[in-house]
CSV table of C-alpha atoms and ligand atoms in Angstrom, one decimal:
chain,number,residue,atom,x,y,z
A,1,UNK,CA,0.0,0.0,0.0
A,2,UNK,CA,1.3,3.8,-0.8
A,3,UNK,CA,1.8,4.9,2.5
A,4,UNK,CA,0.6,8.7,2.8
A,5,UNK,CA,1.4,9.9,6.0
A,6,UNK,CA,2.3,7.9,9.3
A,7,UNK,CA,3.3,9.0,12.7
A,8,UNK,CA,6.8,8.4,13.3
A,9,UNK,CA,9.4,8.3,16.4
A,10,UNK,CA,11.2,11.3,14.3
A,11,UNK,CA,8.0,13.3,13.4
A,12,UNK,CA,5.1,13.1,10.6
A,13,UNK,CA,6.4,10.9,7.5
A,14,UNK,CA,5.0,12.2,4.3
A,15,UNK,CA,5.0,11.3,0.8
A,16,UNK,CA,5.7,14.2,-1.1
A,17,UNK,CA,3.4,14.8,-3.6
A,18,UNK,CA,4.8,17.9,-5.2
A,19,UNK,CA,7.6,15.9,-6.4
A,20,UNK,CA,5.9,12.9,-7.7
A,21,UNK,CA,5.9,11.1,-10.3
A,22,UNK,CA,9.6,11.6,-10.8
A,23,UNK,CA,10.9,11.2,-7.5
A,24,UNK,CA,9.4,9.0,-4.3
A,25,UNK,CA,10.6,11.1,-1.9
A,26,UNK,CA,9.2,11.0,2.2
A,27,UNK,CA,9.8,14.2,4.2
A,28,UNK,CA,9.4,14.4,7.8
A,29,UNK,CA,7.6,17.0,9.8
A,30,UNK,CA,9.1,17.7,13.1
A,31,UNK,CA,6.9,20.4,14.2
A,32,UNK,CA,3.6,21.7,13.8
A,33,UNK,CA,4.6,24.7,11.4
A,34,UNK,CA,6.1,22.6,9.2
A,35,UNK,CA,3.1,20.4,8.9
A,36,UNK,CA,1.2,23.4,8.1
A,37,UNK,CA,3.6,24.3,5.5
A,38,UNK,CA,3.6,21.0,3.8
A,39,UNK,CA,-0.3,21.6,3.6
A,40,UNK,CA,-0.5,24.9,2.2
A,41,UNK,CA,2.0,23.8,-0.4
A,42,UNK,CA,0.6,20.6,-1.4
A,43,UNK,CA,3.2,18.6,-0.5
A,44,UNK,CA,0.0,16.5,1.7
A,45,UNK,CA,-3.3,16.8,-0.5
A,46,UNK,CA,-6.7,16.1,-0.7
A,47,UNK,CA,-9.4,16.4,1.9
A,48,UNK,CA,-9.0,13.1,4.1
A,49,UNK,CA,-5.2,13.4,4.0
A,50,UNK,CA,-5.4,17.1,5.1
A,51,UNK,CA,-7.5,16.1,8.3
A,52,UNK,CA,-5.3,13.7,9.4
A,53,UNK,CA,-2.2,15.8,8.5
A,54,UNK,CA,-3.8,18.3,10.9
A,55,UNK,CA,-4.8,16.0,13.1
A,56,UNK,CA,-0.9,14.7,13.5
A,57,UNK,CA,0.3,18.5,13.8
A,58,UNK,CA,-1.7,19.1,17.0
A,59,UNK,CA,-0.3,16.4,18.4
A,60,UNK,CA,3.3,17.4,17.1
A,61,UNK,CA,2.5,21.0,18.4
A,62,UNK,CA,2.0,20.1,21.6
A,63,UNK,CA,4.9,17.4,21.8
A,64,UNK,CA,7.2,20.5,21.8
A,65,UNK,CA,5.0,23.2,23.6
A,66,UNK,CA,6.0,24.2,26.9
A,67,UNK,CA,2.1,24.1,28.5
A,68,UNK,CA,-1.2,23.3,27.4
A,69,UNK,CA,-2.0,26.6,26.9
A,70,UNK,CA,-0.3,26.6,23.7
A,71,UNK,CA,-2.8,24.5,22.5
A,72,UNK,CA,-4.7,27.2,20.9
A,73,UNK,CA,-2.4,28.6,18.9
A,74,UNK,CA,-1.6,25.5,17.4
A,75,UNK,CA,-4.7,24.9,16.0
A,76,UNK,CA,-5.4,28.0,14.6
A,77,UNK,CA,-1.8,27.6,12.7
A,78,UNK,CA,-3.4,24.8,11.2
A,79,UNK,CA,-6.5,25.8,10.5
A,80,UNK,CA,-5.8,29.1,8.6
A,81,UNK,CA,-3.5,26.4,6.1
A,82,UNK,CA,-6.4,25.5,3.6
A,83,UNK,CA,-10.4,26.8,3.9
A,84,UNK,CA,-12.5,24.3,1.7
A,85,UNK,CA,-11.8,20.5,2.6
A,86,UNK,CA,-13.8,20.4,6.2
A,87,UNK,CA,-11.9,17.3,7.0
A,88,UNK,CA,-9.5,19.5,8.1
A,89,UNK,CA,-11.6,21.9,10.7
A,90,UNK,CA,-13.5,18.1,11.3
A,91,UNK,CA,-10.3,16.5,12.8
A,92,UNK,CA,-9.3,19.9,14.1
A,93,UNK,CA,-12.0,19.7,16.5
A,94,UNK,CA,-12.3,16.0,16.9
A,95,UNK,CA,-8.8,17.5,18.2
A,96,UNK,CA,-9.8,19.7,20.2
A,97,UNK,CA,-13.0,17.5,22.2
A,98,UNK,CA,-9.5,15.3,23.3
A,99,UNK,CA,-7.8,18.0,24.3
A,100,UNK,CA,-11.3,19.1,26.2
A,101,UNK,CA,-11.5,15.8,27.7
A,102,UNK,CA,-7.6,15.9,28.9
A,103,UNK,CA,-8.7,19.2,31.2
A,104,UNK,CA,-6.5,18.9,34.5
A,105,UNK,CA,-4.1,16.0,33.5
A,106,UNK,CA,-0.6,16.6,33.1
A,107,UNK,CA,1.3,17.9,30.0
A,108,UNK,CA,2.8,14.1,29.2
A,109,UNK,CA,-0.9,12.8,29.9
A,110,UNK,CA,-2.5,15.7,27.4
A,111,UNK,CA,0.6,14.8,24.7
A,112,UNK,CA,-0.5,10.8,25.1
A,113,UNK,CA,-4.1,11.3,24.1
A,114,UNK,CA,-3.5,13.7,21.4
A,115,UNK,CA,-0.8,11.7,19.5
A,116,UNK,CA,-3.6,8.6,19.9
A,117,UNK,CA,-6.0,10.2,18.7
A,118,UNK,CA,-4.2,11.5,15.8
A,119,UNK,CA,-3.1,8.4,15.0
A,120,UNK,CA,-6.4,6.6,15.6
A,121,UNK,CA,-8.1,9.3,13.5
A,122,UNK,CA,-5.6,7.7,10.3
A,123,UNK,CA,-6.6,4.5,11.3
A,124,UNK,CA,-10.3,5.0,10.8
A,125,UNK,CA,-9.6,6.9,7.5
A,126,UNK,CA,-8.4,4.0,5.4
A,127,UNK,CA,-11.2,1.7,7.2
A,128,UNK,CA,-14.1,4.1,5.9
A,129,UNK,CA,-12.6,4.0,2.8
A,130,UNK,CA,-12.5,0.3,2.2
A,131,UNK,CA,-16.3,1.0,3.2
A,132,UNK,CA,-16.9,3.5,0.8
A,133,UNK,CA,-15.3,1.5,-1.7
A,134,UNK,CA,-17.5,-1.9,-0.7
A,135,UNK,CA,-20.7,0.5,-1.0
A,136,UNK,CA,-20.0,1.6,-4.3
A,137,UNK,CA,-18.8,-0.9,-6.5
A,138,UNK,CA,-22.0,-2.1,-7.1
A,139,UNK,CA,-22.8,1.0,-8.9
A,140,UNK,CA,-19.6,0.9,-11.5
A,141,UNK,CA,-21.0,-0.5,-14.7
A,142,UNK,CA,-18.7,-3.7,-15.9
A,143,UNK,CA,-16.8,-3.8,-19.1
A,144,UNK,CA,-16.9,0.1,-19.0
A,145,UNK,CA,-14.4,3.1,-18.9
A,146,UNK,CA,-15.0,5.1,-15.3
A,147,UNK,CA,-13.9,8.9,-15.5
A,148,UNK,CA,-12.6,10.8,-12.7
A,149,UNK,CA,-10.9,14.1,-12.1
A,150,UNK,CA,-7.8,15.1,-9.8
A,151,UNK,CA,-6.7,12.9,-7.2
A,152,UNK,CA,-8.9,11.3,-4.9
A,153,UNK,CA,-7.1,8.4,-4.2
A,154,UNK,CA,-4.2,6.6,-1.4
A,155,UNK,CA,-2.7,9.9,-2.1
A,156,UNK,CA,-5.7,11.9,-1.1
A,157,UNK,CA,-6.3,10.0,2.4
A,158,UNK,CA,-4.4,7.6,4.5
A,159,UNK,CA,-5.1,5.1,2.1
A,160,UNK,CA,-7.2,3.2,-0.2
A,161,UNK,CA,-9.1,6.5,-1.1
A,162,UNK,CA,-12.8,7.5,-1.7
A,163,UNK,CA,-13.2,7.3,-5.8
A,164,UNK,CA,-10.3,5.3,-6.3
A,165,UNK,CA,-11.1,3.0,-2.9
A,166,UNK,CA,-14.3,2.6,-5.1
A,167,UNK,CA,-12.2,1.7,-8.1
A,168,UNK,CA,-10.3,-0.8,-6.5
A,169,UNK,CA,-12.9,-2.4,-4.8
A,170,UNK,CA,-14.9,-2.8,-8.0
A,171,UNK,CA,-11.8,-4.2,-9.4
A,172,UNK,CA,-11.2,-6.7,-6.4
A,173,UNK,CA,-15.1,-8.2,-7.3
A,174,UNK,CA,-14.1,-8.6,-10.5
A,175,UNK,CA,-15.4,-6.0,-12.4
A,176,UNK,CA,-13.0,-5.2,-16.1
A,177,UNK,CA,-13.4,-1.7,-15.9
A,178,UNK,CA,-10.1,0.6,-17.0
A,179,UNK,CA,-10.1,4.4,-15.9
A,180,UNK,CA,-9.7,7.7,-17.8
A,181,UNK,CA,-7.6,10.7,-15.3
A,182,UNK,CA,-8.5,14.1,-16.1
A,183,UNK,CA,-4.8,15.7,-16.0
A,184,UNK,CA,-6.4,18.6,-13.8
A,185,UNK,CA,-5.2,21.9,-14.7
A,186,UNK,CA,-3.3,23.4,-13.3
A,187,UNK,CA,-1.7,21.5,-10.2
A,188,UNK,CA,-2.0,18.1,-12.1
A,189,UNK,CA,-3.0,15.9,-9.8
A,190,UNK,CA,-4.5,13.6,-12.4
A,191,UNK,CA,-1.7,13.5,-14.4
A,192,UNK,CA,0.8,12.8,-11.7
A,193,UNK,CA,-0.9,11.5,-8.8
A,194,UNK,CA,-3.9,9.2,-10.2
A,195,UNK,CA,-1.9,7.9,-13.1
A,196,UNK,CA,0.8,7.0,-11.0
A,197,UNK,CA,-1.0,5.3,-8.1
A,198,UNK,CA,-3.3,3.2,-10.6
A,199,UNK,CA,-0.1,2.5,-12.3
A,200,UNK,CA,1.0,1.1,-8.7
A,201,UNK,CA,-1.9,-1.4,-8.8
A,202,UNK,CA,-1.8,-2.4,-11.7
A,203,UNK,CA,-5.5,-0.7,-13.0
A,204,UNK,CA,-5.0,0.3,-16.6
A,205,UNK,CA,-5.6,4.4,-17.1
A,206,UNK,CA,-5.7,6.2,-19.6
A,207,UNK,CA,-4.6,10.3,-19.4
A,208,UNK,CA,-6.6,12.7,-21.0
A,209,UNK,CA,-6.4,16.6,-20.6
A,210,UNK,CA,-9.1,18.3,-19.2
A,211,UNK,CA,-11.0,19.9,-22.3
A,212,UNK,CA,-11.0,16.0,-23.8
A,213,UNK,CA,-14.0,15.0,-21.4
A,214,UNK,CA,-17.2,16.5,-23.2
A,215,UNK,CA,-15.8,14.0,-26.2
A,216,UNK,CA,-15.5,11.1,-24.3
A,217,UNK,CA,-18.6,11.3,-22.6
A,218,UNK,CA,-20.4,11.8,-25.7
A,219,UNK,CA,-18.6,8.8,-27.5
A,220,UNK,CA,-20.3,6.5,-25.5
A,221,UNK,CA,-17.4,4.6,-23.6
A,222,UNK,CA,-17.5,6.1,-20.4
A,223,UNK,CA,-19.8,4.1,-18.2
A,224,UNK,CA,-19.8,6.8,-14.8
A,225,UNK,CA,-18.3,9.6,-13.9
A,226,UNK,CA,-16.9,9.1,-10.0
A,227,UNK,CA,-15.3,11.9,-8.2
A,228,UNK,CA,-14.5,12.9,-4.5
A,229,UNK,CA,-15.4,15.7,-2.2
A,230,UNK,CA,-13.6,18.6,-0.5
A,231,UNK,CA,-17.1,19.7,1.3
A,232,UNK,CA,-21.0,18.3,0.8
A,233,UNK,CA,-23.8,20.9,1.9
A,234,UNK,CA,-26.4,20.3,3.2
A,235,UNK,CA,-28.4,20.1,0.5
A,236,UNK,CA,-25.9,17.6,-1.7
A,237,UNK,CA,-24.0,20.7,-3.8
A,238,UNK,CA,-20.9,19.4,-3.9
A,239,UNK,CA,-17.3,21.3,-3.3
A,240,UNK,CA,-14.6,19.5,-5.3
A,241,UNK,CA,-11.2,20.1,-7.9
A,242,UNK,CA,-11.9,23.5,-10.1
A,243,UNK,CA,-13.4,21.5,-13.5
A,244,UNK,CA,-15.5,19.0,-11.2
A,245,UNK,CA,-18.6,20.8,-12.1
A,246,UNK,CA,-17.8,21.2,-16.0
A,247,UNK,CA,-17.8,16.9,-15.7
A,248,UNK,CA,-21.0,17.0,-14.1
A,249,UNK,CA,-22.6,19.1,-16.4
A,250,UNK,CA,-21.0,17.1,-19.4
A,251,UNK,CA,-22.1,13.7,-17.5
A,252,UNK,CA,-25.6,14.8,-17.1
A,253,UNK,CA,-26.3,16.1,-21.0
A,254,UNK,CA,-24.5,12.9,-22.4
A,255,UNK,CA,-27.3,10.2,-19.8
A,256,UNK,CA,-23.6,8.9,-17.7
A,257,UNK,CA,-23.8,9.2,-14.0
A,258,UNK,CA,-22.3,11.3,-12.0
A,259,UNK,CA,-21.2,9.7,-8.7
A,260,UNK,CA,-19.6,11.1,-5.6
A,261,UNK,CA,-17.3,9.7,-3.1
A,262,UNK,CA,-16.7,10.9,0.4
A,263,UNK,CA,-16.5,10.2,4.1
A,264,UNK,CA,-18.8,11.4,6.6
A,265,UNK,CA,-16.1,13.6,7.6
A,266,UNK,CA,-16.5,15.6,4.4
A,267,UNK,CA,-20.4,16.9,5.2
A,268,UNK,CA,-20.9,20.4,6.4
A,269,UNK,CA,-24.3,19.5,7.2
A,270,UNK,CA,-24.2,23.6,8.8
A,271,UNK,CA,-24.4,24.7,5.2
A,272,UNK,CA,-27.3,25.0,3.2
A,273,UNK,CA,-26.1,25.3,0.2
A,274,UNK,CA,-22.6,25.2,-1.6
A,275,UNK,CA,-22.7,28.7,-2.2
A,276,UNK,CA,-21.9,29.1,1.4
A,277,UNK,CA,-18.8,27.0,0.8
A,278,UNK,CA,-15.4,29.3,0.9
A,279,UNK,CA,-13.7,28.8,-1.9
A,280,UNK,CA,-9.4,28.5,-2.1
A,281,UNK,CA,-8.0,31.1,-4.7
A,282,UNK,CA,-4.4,29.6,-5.4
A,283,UNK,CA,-1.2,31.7,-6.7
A,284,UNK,CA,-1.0,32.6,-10.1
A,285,UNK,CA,2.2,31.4,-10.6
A,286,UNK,CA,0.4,27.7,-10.8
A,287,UNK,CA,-1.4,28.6,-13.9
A,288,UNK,CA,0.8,30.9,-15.7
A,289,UNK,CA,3.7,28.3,-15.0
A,290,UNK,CA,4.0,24.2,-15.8
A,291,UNK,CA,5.7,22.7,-13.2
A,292,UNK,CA,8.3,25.9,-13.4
A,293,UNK,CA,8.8,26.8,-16.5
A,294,UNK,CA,6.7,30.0,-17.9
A,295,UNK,CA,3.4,29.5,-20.5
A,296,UNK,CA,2.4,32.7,-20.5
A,297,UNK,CA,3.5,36.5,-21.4
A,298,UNK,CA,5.0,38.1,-18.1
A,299,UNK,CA,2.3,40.5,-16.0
A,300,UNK,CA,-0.5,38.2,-17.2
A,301,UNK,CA,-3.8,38.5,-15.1
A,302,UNK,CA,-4.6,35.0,-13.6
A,303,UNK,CA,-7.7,33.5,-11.6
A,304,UNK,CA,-6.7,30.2,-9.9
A,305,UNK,CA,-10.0,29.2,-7.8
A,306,UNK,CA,-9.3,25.9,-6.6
A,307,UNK,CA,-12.6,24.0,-6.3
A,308,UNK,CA,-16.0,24.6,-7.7
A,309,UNK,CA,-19.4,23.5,-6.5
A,310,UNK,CA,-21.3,21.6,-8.6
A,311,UNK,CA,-25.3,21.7,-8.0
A,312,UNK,CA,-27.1,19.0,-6.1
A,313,UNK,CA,-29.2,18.3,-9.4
A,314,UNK,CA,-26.0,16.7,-11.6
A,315,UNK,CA,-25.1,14.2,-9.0
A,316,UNK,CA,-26.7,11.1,-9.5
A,317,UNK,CA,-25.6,9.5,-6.2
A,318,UNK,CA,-23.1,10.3,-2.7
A,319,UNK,CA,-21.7,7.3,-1.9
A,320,UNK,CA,-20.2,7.4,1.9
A,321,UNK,CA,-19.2,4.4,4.3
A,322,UNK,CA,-22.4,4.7,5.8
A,323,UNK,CA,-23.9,3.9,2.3
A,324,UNK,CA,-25.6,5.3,-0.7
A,325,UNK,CA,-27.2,8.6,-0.7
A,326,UNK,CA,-29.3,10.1,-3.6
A,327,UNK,CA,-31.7,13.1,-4.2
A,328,UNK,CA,-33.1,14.5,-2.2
A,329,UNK,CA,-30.1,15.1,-0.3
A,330,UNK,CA,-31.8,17.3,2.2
A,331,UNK,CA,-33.3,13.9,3.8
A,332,UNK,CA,-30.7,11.3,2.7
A,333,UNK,CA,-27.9,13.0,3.5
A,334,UNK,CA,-29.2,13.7,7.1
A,335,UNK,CA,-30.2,10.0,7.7
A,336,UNK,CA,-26.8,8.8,7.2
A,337,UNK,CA,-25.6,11.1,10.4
A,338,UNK,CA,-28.3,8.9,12.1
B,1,LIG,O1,-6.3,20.7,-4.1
B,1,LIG,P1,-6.4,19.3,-3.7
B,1,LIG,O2,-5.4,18.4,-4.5
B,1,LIG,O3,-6.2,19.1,-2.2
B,1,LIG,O4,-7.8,18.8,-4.1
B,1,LIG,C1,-8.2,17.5,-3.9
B,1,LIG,C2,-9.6,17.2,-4.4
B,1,LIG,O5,-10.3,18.1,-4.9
B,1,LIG,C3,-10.1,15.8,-4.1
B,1,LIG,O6,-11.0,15.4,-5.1
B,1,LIG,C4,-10.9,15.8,-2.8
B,1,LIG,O7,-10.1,16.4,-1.8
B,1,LIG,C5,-11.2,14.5,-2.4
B,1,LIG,S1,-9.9,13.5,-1.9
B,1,LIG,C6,-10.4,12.0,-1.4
C-alpha cells in the first residue's frame, strides 16, 4: 500500500506529492509549522489526507510546547493552512474535544491522548474507505471506462481512497473496468498522482487533458463519472477540484452518471447550500507556470479558484461508508448522520 502519511518516532512521514511522479521522496515534519507548510504547499493533499495531516500536527505541536495553553495557537496555525476540505476543521476539532477531555491532566498525559488520537483518527480513515469502496462498487457499470478528475485516491487519504477505494474495490469483485484521469489543470494531480498510483496497482488508465471530457462522454465509452469531495452541503451541492462541475454538467447532457465519493467527515451539514462553501484562490504562478517553466506573457492577469461547487441536481448519487445517498439530499444526507 502507498503509505501517505504515518506518525513516526522522528515526526510526521509524508510522501511528497509535489515531487511525484519523478521522484518517491518521504519528508518528515518535526513540528507543527512545518506540517502546516507541507499543507499549504501541497506537499499532503486532498481532503481526508489534510485532516489527518492536521490532526498529526496538533499532536506534534504540543509534543514541543511548553504548557497546554499553547494549545490554541496551534490549531489556529493549522486551521488558517487550507479553507475548503472540512476534514481539516473536522479533525481539528475532533482535536480539540480530546484536548477538552484531557482538562487537568498533566502535559505528558495531554501529549499521550493527542498523538492517539491522531493516530487513531488515520486509522479510521483507510477503514471508511475500504467502506466507501464496498458500497460503491455495485454502482460501477462492468466492461466500462470510469472517468474521474484530480486525485482522490491513497494519495488523497491515509489510504485506499474514496473514488479510487471505489475503483479498486470494484476491481477486487471482478469487475473489467479501466479508468480515464482528467490531467487537472493546473496543479496536475491527475496526471501525476492518479496515473501513477493506478499505475502502482496495476488498473489500466488512460490520461486525458481536461477539455477531452465532453468528447468522451459523448462517445459513448464512459460508463460513470466518479469523483471525490472537499465539502457536501447540506443540501448535496458538492465542493470538489476546479473542473469537477464542468464533468457533471458534461455527464448529465451525455445520460452517464455522475457519482460522488466521500466520508462522513466531508459533510458540512451547517451549510445550506454550496454557495456558502469558501472557496481556495491559489497563486497565479500555478497557472501561468507548468511545473516551473513559464506558459504565459509576463504580467498576465490569472484566476486560480481551486474548487467549484457543482449543484445537487448533476449528482446522481453520494456514496459514503455509511452507504448510498441520492436526491433528495436534504433527507438522505441527514439519515446517514443517524
Ligand atoms: O487541491 P487538492 O489536491 O487538495 O484537491 C483535492 C480534491 O479536490 C479531491 O478530489 C478531494 O479532496 C477528495 S480526496 C479523497
Amino acid at each position: 500500500m502507498i503509505e501517505t502519511i504515518q506518525w513516526t518516532e522522528s515526526g510526521v512521514v509524508m510522501i511528497d506529492q509535489t515531487r511525484l511522479p519523478r521522484e518517491e521522496i518521504y519528508v518528515t515534519c518535526s513540528d507543527h509549522l512545518q506540517v502546516a507548510d507541507a499543507i499549504r504547499s501541497m506537499v499532503i493533499r486532498g481532503a481526508p489526507a489534510i485532516g489527518v495531516a492536521a490532526a498529526m500536527g496538533i499532536a506534534l505541536g504540543m509534543q514541543n510546547a511548553v504548557s497546554a495553553a499553547d494549545f490554541d495557537q496551534i490549531c489556529e496555525t493549522l486551521r488558517r493552512t487550507r479553507p475548503t476540505a472540512v476534514n481539516l476543521f473536522w479533525a481539528i476539532e475532533r482535536m480539540r474535544r480530546v484536548f477538552a477531555e484531557a482538562a487537568g491532566r498533566s502535559l505528558p498525559e495531554i501529549r499521550e491522548k493527542l498523538i492517539s488520537e491522531a493516530i487513531q483518527i488515520r486509522f479510521e480513515d483507510i477503514a471508511i474507505n475500504e467502506c466507501i469502496g464496498k458500497n460503491g462498487a455495485a454502482l460501477i457499470p462492468d466492461r466500462k471506462t470510469v472517468l474521474t478528475h484530480c486525485n482522490a485516491g491513497a494519495l488523497a487519504t491515509a489510504g485506499y481512497g474514496t473514488a479510487l477505494g471505489v475503483i479498486r474495490a470494484a476491481v477486487a469483485a471482478g469487475k473489467h473496468i479501466d479508468v480515464f484521469a482528467d490531467e487537472t489543470r493546473p496543479f496536475l494531480q491527475g496526471a501525476r498522482l492518479t496515473v501513477w498510483e493506478l499505475q502502482h496497482d496495476h488498473i489500466p488508465a488512460t490520461l486525458i487533458t481536461d477539455n477531452m471530457a465532453g468528447h468522451f462522454l459523448h462517445s459513448g465509452r464512459i460508463g460513470c463519472v466518479l469523483v471525490g469531495a472537499d465539502r457536501i452541503a447540506a443540501n448535496g451541492d458538492v465542493a470538489n477540484k476546479i473542473g469537477t462541475y464542468s464533468l457533471a454538467v458534461l455527464a448529465k447532457e451525455n445520460n452517464v452518471p455522475f457519482y460522488v465519493a466521500a466520508p462522513i467527515s466531508t459533510l458540512d451539514l451547517s451549510l445550506a447550500s454550496g454557495d456558502q462553501i469558501p472557496i481556495e484562490q491559489r497563486a497565479a504562478a500555478e497557472v501561468t507556470h507548468v511545473q516551473g517553466v513559464p506558459v504565459a506573457p509576463e504580467g498576465t492577469a490569472v484566476l486560480n479558484p481551486a474548487f467549484d461547487v457543482t449543484p445537487n441536481r448533476y449528482v446522481s448519487a453520494i456514496i459514503t461508508e455509511r452507504g448510498v445517498a441520492r436526491a433528495p439530499y436534504l433527507e438522505s444526507l441527514r439519515k446517514q448522520l443517524t
